[in-house]
Short mmCIF file of C-alpha atoms in Angstrom, two decimals:
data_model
loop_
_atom_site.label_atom_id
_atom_site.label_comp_id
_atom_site.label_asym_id
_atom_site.label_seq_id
_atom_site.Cartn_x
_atom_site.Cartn_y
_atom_site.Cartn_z
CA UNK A 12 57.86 58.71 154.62
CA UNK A 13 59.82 56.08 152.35
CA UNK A 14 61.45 53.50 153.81
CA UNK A 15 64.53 52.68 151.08
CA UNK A 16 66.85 50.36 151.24
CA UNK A 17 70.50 50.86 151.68
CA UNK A 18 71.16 50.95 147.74
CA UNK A 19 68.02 53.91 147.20
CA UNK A 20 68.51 57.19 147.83
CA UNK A 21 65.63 59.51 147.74
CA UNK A 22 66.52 62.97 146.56
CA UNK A 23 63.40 64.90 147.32
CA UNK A 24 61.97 64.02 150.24
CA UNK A 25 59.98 67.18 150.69
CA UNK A 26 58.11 65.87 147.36
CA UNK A 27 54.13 66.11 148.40
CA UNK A 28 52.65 62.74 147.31
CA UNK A 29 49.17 62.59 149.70
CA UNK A 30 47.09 64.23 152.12
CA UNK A 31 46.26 61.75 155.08
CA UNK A 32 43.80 62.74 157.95
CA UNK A 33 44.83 62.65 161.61
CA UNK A 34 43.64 59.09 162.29
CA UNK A 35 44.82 57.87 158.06
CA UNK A 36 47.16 55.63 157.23
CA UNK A 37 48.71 55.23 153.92
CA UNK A 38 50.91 52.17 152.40
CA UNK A 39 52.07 52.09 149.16
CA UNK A 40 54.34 50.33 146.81
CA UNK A 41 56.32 52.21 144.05
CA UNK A 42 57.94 50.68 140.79
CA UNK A 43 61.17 53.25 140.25
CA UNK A 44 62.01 53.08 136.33
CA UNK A 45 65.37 54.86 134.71
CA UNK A 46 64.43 57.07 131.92
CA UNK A 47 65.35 60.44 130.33
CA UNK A 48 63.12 63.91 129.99
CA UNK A 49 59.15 63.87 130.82
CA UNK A 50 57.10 60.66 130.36
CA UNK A 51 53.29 60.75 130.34
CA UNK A 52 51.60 58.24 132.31
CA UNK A 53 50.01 56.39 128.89
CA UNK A 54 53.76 56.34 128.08
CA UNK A 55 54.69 54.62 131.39
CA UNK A 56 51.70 52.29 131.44
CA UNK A 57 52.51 48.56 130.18
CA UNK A 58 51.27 45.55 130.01
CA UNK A 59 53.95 44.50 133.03
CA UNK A 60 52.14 47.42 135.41
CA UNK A 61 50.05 45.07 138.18
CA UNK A 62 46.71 45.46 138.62
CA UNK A 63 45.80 48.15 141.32
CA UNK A 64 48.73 50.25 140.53
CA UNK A 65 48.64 54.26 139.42
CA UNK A 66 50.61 55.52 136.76
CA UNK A 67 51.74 58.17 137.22
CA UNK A 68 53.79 61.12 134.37
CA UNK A 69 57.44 60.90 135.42
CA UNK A 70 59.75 63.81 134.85
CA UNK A 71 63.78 62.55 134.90
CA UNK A 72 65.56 65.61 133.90
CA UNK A 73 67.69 66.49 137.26
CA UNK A 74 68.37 69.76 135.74
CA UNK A 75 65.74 71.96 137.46
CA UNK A 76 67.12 75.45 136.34
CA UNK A 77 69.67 77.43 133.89
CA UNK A 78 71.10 81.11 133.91
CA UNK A 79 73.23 82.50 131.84
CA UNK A 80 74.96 86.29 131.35
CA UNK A 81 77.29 87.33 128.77
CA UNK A 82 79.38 90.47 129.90
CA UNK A 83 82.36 92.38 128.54
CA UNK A 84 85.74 91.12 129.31
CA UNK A 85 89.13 92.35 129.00
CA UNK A 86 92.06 89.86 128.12
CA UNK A 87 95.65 91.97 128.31
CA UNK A 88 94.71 95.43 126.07
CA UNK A 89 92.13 93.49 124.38
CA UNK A 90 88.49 94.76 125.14
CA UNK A 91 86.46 93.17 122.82
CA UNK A 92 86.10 89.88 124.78
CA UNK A 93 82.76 88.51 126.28
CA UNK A 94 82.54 86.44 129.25
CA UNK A 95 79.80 83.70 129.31
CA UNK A 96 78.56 82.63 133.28
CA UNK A 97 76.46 80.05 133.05
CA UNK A 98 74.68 79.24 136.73
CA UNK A 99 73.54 75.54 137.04
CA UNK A 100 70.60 74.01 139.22
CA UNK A 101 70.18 70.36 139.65
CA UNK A 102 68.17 67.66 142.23
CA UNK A 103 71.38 66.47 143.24
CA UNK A 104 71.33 63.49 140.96
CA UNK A 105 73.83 64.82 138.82
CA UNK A 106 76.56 67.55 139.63
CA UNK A 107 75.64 71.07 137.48
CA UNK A 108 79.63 70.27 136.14
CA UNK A 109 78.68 66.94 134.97
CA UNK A 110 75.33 67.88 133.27
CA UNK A 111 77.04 71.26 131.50
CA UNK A 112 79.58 68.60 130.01
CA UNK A 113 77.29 66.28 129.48
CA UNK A 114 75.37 68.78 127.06
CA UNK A 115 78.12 69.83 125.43
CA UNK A 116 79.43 66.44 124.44
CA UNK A 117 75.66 65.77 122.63
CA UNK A 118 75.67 69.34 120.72
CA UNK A 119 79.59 68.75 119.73
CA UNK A 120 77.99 65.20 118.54
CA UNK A 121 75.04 66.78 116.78
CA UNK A 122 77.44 69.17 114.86
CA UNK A 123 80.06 67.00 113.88
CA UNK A 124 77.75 66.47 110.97
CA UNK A 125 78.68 70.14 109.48
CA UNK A 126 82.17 69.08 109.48
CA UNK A 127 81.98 66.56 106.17
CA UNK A 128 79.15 66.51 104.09
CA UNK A 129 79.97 63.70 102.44
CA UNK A 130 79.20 62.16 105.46
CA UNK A 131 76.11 59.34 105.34
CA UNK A 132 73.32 60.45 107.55
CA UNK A 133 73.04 56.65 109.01
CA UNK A 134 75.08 56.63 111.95
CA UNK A 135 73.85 53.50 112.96
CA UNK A 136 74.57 51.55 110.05
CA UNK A 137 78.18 51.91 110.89
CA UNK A 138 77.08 49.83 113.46
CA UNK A 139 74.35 47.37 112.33
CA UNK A 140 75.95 46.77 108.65
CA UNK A 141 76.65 43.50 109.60
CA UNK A 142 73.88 40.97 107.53
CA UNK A 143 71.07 39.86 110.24
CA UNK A 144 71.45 36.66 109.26
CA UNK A 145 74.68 36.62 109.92
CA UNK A 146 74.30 36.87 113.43
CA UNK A 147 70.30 35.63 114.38
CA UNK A 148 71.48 34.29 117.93
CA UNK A 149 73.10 37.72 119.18
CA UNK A 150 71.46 40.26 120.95
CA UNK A 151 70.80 43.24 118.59
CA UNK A 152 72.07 45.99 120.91
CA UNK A 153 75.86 44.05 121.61
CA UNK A 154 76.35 45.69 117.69
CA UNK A 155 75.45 49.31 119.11
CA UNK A 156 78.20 51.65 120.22
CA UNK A 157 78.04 52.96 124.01
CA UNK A 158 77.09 55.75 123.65
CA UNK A 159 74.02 54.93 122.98
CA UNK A 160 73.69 54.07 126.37
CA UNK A 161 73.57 57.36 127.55
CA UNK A 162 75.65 57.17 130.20
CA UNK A 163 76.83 59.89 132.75
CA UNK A 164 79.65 62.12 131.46
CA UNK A 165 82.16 60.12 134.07
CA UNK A 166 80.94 56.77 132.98
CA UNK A 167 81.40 57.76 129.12
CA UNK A 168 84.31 59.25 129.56
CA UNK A 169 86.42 56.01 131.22
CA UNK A 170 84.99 53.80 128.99
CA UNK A 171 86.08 55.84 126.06
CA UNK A 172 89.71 56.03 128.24
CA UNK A 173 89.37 52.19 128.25
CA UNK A 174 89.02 52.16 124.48
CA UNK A 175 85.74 50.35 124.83
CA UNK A 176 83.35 51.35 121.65
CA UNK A 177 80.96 48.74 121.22
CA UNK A 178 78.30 46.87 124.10
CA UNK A 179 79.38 44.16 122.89
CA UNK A 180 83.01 44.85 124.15
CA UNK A 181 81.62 45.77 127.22
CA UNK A 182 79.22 42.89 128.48
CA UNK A 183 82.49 40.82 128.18
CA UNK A 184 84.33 42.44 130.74
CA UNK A 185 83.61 41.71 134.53
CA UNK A 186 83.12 43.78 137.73
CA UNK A 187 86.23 43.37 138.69
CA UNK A 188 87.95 44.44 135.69
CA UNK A 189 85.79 47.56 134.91
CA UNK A 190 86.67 48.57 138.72
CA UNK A 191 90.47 48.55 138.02
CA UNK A 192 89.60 50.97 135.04
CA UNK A 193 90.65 54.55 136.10
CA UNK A 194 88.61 56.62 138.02
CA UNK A 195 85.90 53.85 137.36
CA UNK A 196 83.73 53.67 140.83
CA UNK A 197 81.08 51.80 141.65
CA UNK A 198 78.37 54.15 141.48
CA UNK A 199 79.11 54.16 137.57
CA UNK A 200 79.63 50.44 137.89
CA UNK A 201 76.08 50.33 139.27
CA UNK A 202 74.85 52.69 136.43
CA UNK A 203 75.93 50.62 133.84
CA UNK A 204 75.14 47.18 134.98
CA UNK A 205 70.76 48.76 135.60
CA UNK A 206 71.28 50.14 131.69
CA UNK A 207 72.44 46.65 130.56
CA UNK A 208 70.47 44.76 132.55
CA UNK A 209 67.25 46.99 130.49
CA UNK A 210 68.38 45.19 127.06
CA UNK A 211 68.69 41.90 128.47
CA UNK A 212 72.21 41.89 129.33
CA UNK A 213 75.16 42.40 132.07
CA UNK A 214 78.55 42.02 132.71
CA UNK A 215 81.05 39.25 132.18
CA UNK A 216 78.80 37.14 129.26
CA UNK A 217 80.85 34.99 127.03
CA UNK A 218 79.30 35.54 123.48
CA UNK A 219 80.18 33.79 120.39
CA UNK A 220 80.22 35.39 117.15
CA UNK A 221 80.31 38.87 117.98
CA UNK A 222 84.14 40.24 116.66
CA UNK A 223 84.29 43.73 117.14
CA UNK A 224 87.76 44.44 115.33
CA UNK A 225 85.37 43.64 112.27
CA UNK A 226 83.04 46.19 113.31
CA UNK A 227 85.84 48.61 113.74
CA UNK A 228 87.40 47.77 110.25
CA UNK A 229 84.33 48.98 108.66
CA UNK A 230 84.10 52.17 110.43
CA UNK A 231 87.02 52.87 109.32
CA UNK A 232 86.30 52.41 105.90
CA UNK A 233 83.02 54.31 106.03
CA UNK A 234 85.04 57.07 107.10
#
């Protein structure tokens, strides 16, 4: 069995991992990583991996199964309806609610490029137009907007609530001002601060230079 801490929670226990005789024993250490989809091993092996460890693939996708039926529905004297039921299985890491809006905020993302043509296919340059040598001393990601963070729909949505665009607007608030946010709880607090802590960075840095009202300008005049 693992022994986690108070902060771990282990969602499938009844995961097989060995096969240990009557008299075996069996310690182990694990390194637990964030990430997204499947990840072969070669993927997860670096040069930070000790010696003596096994890498191992890694699948993250807590949506384990999807069902959907369209039927015939009647609205008033109107027949020609159709009712969509979607059914929803997850591990528990993420509620079936949270992952069905999480989906459809990325495909209303991916075809909000249908909307204007005219539209420049660099959606990051929006971000990163600012000159590199501008700005040498500042963490390249502070000029990325959060949602490349890819954060849970709950966590998106109150900092998008809290008008907060950029990473670089949010390193510079602190704990105890992203917890008086609304429905901001500590489990996205938590979230956030493992994601920034990834790039290099965390909550409630002072950084000099970084202006996003200038960043904002120009997305507004790219658009």
């Amino acid at each position: 069995d693992i022994q986690a801490s108070s902060d771990v929670e282990i969602l499938n226990p009844e995961q097989h991992i060995a096969t240990v005789g009557p008299d075996g024993r069996l310690n182990m250490e694990m390194i637990v990583r964030h990430g997204r989809g499947y990840v072969s091993a070669e993927q997860n092996r670096t040069e930070s991996i000790p010696v003596g460890y096994i890498v191992t693939d890694s699948i993250f996708a807590p949506v384990r199964r999807v069902a959907y039926n369209v039927s015939n529905a009647r609205v008033g004297q109107m027949t020609d309806y159709d009712k969509l039921t979607l059914e929803v299985w997850t591990n528990a890491a993420v509620r079936p609610d949270d992952a069905l809006a999480y989906a459809a905020k990325i495909l209303k993302e991916q075809l909000t490029i249908f909307i204007n043509f005219d539209e420049s296919e660099e959606v990051e340059s929006r971000s990163l137009d600012t000159p590199i040598e501008a700005r040498p001393q500042l963490n390249e990601n502070l000029f990325k907007t959060v949602d490349s963070l890819e954060l849970s729909v709950r966590a998106a949505n109150c900092l998008e609530n809290a008008n907060i665009k950029y990473i670089g607007e949010l390193v510079t608030k602190t704990e105890a001002e992203m917890l008086k946010t609304k429905n901001f709880g500590r489990k996205s607090l938590n979230e956030i601060k493992d994601i920034l802590a990834e790039m290099g960075l965390s909550l409630g840095m002072k950084i000099d230079g970084f202006d996003p009202s200038m960043l904002r300008q120009k997305e507004n005049e790219s658009n």
